[in-house]
Structures are given as structure tokens and as C-alpha cells.
CSV table of C-alpha atoms in Angstrom, one decimal:
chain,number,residue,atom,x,y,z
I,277,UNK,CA,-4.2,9.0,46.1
I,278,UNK,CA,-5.3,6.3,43.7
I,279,UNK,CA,-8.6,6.9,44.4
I,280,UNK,CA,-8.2,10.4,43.4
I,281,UNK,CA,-6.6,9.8,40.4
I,282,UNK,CA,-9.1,7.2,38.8
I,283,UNK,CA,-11.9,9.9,39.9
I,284,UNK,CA,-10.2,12.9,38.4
I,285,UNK,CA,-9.6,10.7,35.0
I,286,UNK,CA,-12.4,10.7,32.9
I,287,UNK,CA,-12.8,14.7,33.4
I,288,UNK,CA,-9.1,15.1,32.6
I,289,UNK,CA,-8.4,14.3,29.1
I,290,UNK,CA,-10.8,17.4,27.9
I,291,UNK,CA,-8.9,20.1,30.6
I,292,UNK,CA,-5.7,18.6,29.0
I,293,UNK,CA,-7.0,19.3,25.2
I,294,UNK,CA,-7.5,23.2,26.5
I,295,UNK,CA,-4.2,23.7,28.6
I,296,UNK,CA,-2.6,22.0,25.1
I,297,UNK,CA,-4.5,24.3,23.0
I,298,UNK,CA,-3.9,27.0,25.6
I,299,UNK,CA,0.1,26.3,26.0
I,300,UNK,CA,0.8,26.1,22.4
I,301,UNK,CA,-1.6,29.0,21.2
I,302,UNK,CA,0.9,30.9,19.3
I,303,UNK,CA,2.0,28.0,16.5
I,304,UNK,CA,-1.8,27.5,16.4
I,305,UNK,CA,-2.4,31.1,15.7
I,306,UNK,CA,0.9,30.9,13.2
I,307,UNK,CA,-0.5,27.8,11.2
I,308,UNK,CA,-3.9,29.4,11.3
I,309,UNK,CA,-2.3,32.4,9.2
I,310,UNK,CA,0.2,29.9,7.1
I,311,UNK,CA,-3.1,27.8,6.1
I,312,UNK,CA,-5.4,30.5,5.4
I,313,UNK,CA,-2.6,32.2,3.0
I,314,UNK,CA,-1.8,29.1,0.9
I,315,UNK,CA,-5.2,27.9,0.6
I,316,UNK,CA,-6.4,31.6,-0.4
I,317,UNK,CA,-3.0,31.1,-2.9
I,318,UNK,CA,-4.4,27.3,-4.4
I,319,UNK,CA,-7.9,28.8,-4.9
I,320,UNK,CA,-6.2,31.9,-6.9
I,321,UNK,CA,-4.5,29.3,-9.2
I,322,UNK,CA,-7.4,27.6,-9.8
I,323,UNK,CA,-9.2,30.7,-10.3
I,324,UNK,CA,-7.8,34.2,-11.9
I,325,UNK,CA,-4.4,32.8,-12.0
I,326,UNK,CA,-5.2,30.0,-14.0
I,327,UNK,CA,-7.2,32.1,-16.4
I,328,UNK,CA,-4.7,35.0,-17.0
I,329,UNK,CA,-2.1,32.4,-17.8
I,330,UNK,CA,-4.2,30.3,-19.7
I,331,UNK,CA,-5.1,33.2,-21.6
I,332,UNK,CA,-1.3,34.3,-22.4
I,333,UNK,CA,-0.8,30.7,-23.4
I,334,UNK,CA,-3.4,30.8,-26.3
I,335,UNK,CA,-2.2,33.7,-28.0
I,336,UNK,CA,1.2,32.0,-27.8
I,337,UNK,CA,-0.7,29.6,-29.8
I,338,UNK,CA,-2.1,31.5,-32.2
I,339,UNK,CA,1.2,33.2,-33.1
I,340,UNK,CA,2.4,33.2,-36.4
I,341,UNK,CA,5.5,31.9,-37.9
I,342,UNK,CA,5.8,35.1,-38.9
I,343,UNK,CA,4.1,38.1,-37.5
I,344,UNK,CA,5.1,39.7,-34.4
I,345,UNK,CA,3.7,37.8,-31.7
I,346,UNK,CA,2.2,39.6,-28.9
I,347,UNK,CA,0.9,37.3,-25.6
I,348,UNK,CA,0.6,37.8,-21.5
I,349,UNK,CA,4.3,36.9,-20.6
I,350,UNK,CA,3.6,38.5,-16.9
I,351,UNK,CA,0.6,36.5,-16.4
I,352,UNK,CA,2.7,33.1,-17.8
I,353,UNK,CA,5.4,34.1,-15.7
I,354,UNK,CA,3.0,34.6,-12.8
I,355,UNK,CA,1.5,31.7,-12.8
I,356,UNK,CA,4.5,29.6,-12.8
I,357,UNK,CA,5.9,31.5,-10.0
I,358,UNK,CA,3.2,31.0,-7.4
I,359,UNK,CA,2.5,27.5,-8.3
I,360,UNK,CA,6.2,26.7,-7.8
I,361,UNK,CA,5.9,29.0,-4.2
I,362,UNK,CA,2.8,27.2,-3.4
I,363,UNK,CA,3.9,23.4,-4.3
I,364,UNK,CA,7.3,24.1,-2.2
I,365,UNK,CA,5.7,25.5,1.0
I,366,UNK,CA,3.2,22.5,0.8
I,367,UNK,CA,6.5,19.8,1.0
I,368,UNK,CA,7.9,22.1,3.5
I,369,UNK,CA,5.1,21.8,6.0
I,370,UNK,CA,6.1,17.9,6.9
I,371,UNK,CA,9.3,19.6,8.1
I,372,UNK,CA,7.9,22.4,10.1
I,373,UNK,CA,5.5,20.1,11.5
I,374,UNK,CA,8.3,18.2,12.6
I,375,UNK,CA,10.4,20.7,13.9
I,376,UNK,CA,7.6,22.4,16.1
I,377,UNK,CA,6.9,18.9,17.5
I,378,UNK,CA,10.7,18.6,18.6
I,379,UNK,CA,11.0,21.6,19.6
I,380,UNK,CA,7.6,22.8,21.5
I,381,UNK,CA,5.4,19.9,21.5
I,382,UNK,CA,8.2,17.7,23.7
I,383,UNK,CA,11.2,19.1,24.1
I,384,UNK,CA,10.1,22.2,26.1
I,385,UNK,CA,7.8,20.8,28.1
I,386,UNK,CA,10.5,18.4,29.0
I,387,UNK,CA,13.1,20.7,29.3
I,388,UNK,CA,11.3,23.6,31.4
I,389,UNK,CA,9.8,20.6,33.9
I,390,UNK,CA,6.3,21.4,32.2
I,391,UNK,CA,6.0,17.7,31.5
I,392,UNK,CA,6.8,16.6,35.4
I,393,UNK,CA,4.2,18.8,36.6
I,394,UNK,CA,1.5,17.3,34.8
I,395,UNK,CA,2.3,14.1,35.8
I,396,UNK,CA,2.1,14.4,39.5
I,397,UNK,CA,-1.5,15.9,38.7
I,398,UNK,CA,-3.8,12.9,38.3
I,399,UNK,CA,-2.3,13.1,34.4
I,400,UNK,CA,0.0,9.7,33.6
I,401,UNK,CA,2.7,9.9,31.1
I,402,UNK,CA,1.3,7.8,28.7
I,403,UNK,CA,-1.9,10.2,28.5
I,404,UNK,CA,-0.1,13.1,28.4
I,405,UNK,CA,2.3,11.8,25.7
I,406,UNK,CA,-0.9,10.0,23.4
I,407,UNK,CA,-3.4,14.1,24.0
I,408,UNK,CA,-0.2,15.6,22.6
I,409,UNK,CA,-0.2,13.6,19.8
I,410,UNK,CA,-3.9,12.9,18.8
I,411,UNK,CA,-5.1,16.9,19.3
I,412,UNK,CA,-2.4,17.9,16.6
I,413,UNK,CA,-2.4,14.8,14.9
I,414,UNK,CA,-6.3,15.4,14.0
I,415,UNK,CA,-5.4,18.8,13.0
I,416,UNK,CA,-2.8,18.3,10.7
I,417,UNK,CA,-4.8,15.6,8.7
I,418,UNK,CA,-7.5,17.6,8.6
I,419,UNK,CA,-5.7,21.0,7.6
I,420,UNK,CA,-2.9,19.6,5.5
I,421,UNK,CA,-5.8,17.1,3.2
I,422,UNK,CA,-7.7,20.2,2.6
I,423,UNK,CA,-4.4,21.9,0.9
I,424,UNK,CA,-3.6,19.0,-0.9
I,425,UNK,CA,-6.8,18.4,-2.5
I,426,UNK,CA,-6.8,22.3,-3.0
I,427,UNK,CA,-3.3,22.0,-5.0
I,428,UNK,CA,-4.7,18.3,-6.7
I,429,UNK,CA,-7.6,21.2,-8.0
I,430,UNK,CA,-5.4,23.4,-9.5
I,431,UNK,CA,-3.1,21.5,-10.7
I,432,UNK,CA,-5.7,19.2,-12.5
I,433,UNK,CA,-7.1,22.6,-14.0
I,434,UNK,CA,-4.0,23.4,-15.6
I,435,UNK,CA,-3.8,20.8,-17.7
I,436,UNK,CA,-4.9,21.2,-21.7
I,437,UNK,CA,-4.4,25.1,-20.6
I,438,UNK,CA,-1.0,25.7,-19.6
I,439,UNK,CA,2.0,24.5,-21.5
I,440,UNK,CA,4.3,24.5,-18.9
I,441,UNK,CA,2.3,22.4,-16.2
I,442,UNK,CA,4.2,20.2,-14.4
I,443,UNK,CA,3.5,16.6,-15.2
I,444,UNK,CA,2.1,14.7,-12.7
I,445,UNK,CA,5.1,12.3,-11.8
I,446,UNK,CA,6.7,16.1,-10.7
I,447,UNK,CA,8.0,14.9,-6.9
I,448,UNK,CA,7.5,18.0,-6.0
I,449,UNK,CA,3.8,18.0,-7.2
I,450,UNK,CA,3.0,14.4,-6.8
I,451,UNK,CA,3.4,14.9,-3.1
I,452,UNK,CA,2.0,18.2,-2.5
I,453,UNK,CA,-1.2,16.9,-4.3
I,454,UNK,CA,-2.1,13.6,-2.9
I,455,UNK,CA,-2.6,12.0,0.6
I,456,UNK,CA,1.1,11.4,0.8
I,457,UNK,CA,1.1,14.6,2.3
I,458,UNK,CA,-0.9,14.4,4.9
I,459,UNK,CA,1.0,11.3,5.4
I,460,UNK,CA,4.6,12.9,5.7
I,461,UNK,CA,3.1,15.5,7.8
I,462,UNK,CA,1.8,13.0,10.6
I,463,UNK,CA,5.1,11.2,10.0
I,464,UNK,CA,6.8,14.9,10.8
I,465,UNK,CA,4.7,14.6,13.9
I,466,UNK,CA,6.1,11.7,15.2
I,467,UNK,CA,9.7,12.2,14.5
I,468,UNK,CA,9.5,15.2,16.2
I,469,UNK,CA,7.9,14.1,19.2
I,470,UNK,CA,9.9,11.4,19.4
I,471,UNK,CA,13.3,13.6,19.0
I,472,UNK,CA,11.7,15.9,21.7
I,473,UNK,CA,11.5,13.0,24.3
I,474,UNK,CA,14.9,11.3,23.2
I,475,UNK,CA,16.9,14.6,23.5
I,476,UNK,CA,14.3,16.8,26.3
I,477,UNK,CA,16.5,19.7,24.8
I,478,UNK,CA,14.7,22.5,22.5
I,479,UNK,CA,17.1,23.6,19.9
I,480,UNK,CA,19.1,19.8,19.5
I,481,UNK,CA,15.6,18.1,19.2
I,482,UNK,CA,14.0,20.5,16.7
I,483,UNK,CA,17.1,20.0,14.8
I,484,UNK,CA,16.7,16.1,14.9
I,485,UNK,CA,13.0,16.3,14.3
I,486,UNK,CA,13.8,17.9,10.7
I,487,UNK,CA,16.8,15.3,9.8
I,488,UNK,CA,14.5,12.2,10.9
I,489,UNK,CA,11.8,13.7,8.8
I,490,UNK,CA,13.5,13.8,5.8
I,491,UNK,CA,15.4,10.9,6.1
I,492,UNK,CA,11.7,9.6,6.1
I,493,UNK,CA,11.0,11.6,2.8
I,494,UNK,CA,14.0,10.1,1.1
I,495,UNK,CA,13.2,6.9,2.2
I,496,UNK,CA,9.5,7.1,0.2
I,497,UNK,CA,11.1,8.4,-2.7
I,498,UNK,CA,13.4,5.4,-2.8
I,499,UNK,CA,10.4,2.7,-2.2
I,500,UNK,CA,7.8,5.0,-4.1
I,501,UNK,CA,7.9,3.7,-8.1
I,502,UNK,CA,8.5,0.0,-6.8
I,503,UNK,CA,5.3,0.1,-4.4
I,504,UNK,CA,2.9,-0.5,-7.5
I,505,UNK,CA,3.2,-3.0,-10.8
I,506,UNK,CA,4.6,-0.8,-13.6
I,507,UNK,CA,3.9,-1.1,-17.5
I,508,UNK,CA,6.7,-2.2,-19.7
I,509,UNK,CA,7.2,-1.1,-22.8
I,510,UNK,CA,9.2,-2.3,-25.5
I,511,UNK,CA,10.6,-0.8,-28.9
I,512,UNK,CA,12.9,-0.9,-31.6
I,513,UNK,CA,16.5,0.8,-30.9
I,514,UNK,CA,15.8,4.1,-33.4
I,515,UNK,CA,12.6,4.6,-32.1
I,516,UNK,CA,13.8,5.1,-28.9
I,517,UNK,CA,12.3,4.6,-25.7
I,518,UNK,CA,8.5,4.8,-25.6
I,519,UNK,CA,6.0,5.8,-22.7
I,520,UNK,CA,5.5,8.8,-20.7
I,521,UNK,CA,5.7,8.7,-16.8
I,522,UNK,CA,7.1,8.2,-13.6
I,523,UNK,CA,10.5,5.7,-15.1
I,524,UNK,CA,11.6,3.0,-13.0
I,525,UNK,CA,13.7,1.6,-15.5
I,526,UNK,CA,15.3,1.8,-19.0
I,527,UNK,CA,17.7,-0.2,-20.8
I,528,UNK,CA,18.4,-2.4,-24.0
I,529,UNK,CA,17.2,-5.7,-25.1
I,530,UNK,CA,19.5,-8.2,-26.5
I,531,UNK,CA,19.2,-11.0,-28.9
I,532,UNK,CA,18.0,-13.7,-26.1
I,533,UNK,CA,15.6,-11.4,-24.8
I,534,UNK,CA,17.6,-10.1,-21.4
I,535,UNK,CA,17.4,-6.2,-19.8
I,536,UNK,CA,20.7,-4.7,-19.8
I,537,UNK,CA,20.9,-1.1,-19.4
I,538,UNK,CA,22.2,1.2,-22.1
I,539,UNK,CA,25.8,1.0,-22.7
I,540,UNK,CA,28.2,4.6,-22.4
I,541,UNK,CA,29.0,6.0,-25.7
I,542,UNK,CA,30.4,9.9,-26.2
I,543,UNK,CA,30.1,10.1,-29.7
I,544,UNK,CA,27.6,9.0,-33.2
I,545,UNK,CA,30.2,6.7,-34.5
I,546,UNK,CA,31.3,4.7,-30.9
I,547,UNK,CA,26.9,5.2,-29.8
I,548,UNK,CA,25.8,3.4,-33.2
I,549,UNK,CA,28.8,0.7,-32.8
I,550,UNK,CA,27.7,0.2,-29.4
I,551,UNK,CA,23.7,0.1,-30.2
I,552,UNK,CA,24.1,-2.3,-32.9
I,553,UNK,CA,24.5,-5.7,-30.9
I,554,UNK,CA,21.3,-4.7,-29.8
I,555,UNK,CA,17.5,-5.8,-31.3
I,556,UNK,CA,15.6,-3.1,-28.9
I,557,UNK,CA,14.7,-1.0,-26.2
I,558,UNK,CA,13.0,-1.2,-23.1
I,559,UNK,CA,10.8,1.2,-21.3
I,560,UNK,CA,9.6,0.3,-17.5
I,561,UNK,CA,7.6,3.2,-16.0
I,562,UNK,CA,4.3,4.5,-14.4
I,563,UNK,CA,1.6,6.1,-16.9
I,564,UNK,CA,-0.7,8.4,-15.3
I,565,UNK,CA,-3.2,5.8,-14.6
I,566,UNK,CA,-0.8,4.8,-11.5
I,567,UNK,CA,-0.9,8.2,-9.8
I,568,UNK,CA,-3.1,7.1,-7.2
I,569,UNK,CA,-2.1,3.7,-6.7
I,570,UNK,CA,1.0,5.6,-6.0
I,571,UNK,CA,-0.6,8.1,-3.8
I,572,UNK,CA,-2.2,5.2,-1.5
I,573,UNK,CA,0.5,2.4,-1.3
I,574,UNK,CA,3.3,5.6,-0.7
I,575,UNK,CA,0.6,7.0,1.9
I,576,UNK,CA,0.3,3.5,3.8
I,577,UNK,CA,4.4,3.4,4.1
I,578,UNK,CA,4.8,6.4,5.4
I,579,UNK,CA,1.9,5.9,8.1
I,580,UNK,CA,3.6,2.7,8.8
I,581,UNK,CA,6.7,4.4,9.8
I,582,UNK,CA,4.8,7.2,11.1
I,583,UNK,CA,3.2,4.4,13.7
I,584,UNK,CA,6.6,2.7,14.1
I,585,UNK,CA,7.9,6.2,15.2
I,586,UNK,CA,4.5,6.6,17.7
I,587,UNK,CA,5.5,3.3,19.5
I,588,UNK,CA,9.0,4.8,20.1
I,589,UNK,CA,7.7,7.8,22.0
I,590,UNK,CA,5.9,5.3,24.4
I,591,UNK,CA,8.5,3.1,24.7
I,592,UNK,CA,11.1,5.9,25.5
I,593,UNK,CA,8.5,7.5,27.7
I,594,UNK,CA,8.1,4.4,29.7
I,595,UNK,CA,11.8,3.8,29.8
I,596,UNK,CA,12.1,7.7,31.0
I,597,UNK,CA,8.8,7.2,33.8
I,598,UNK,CA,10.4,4.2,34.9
I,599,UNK,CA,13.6,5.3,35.9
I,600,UNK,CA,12.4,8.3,37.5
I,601,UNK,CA,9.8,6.2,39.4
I,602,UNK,CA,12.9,4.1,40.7
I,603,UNK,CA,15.1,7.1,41.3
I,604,UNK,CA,12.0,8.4,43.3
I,605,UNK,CA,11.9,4.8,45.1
I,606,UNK,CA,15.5,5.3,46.2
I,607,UNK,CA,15.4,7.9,47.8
């Protein structure tokens, strides 16, 4: 039997690839669709989108004080509207990724025996578990970088022509633009899978898959503006705080130089009573400059948890393999 097995081996991985392929051909034909409409979406916005809008934004421009001013509201209105569509679905897909992976990529094929089967055909557990997660694992790089440097296209293309273009520091559009993406995604991945081998249920481990995901996102914002030196600023206390970007902190200077933060006030008279003990302002934030110094040291966190998350599904695999190896033993 062993003999078989090491002979069988070397042809299996590539049969295992199609009956993946095969098996989960319906979420491939589903993200097919899904990544075909957004990037035909991202090329719009950098394309007639962006040009209609721009458009209505330079006869806002031009307007008059007072004459009646006359300007493409539709096309403004459009524009914002699909990039807001476009940037939400694109820091939604970490989450479906993760979901699918719970629920189909493990938990099924745990839950319907799928998984058992293959093992007792020259397959081990270990390669079953690392084909299921390097086939989709290249694909969702590889479909999920193009979109973000799609979105990074457009978004970059809006700036100087629309007036309401998010800023870069935008959550929302610093992740759906970057490698972080591609990042959370594979992160998605591996929360999943792991939920799917934890729980061998459909339903509870999709569920799972989604919560471990984002309690992965909230953990990146959290560590995100302290991953990379900021610039601090300083100023007087009526100029008010200086610098535009990504804030990681704000607060007061005192007369020996320390960084308090601003003291509560409700009203002119108890603000400027409360202000007055103070010689300035401080201003501790990202300029734009940092955005991909951001990008990378965000993207290496979340691969670090997304590789913590890998080792798991081995180790739980093993843990699983070895008791049913033992159970098997017994009887």
C-alpha cells in the first residue's frame, strides 16, 4: 500500500487541482462574473465616468456668484455613486472570500465525508489541506491585485478633477486600492479554512469564517497609523491644528513642552479659558507621502496573521488525522 501511494504521488497533486477546480466550479463561475463586473466598473471610472463628472465639476467652477448656474449634477451624482459601490464591494470581497472558504472550501467536504474519501486515495491530509489552499490562494492574489490597482487607477485620476474625491487616508479607499487587499483577502482565506476544519459544519463555519475575518480587519485598522514613523507638526493655539492626513494624534502643548490632549469645553468663554494655559498645538499624522509605507507594513501584518492562521489548519488537521488514525487503530 505504501508503495502505491509514493508511486501514485507525484501524478496526484495535478488530478487534485482539477477535481478542486471541478468540485468548486460554480463560486469559480460566480467570481468570474463578480470580477469581470467590477473591473468593467473601475475601468468606467477611470474612463467616461470620470470625464462626465469631471466635466459637471468645471462648470461648477466656472459659476458665477451671480448668474444662474447650470452644471452636470447627474453625472457628479453618478460618479460618486459607483465609486462608493465599487470601493465597498472591493472591502467586501475579504469577507466573501472568507465565507466561501468556511463554508465550501472545508466545511463541506468535511461535513459530506468528501474530505475522508480523498484521503484513503493515495491523497494525505496535509496535501489535500495545502492544494486547497495554494489553487485559490494564487487566484485570489492574482484577481483581487488586479482590482486594486484598477481602483488605485481611478482613484488617482480623480484627483485635481473631482471635488468630492475621497482623500486618500479614506479606509474605505486606502484598502480597496493598495496591496492590503489582496492581503485581507488571503487572510479571509485562511480564517475560513481554518473555521471550516474547526467546526466541519457548513452554515456555523461560514458564519465564523466572516467574524474571524473581520476581527482581522479591525485589528489592521488598530495597528495601521502606528506601523510607519509619522510627521509631527506643531502650531500656535489660534492657528489651529496644521497638516492634512491620516491623524494619529492631536492635542495641546504646554509651557514645559509636554503633549496633553485638548481639554473639554462647551462654550467660547469656558474653550478660550481653558486654551489659555496653553502655548500651542500639536498635530501627529500621515501626509500622503506615507500611503505606501502604509500599504506595505499594513500588507506584511495581515500576511503574518494570514500565515499564523495557515499553521492552524495543519495543526488542527493533524490533531483531527491523528485521532481518527487512532480510533481506526482501536478497532
Amino acid at each position: 500500500m505504501s508503495a502505491l501511494t509514493l508511486t501514485a504521488a507525484p501524478a496526484g497533486r495535478p488530478r487534485q487541482t482539477r477535481w478542486l477546480l471541478r468540485l468548486h466550479r460554480p463560486a469559480l463561475y460566480t467570481w468570474a462574473v463578480l470580477w469581470l463586473a467590477l473591473a468593467a466598473l473601475l475601468l468606467a471610472l477611470d474612463g467616461p465616468l470620470l470625464n462626465a463628472a469631471a466635466e459637471g465639476w468645471r462648470q461648477v467652477r466656472n459659476c458665477g456668484m451671480t448668474e444662474r448656474c447650470t452644471y452636470d449634477q447627474k453625472a457628479i451624482l453618478r460618479y460618486k455613486d459607483y465609486y462608493n459601490y465599487a470601493t465597498i464591494a472591493l472591502n467586501v470581497l475579504p469577507f466573501l472570500v472568507a465565507g466561501w472558504a468556511g463554508a465550501a472550501l472545508t466545511g463541506r467536504e468535511l461535513e459530506s465525508g468528501t474530505a475522508r474519501l480523498a484521503w484513503t486515495q493515495a491523497t494525505s491530509p496535509a496535501r489535500w489541506l495545502a492544494v486547497r489552499l495554494a489553487v485559490p490562494a494564487l487566484g485570489v492574489t492574482v484577481c483581487t491585485g488586479l482590482l486594486a490597482w484598477l481602483h488605485h487607477r481611478a482613484w488617482a485620476a480623480g484627483q485635481g478633477r473631482i471635488d468630492s474625491a475621497k482623500d486618500w487616508y479614506d479606509r474605505f479607499t486606502f484598502h480597496a486600492g493598495g496591496p492590503t487587499l489582496a492581503a485581507m483577502a488571503l487572510a479571509g482565506l485562511a480564517a475560513g479554512a481554518l473555521a471550516g476544519l474547526l467546526l466541519r459544519r457548513t452554515l456555523p463555519a461560514l458564519a465564523l469564517g466572516v467574524l474571524v475575518a473581520g476581527g482581522v480587519r479591525g485589528l489592521t485598522e488598530l495597528a495601521m497609523p502606528h506601523l510607519w514613523p509619522a510627521v509631527t507638526r506643531l502650531s500656535t493655539v489660534d492657528q489651529g491644528f496644521l497638516g492634512k492626513g491620516l491623524v494619529v494624534d492631536q492635542g495641546m502643548v504646554t509651557s514645559s513642552g509636554a503633549h496633553v490632549p485638548p481639554p473639554p469645553c462647551d462654550s467660547n468663554a469656558s474653550c478660550d479659558a481653558a486654551y489659555a494655559h496653553f502655548t500651542g498645538r500639536y498635530n501627529t499624522y500621515h501626509p500622503h507621502s506615507d500611503l505606501w509605507g502604509l500599504q506595505l507594513t499594513t500588507a506584511a501584518l495581515t500576511l503574518a496573521i494570514a500565515a499564523l492562521l495557515v499553521t492552524g489548519c495543519f495543526l488542527v488537521l493533524r490533531r483531527q488525522t491523528g485521532t481518527l488514525r487512532a480510533a481506526r487503530a482501536t478497532a
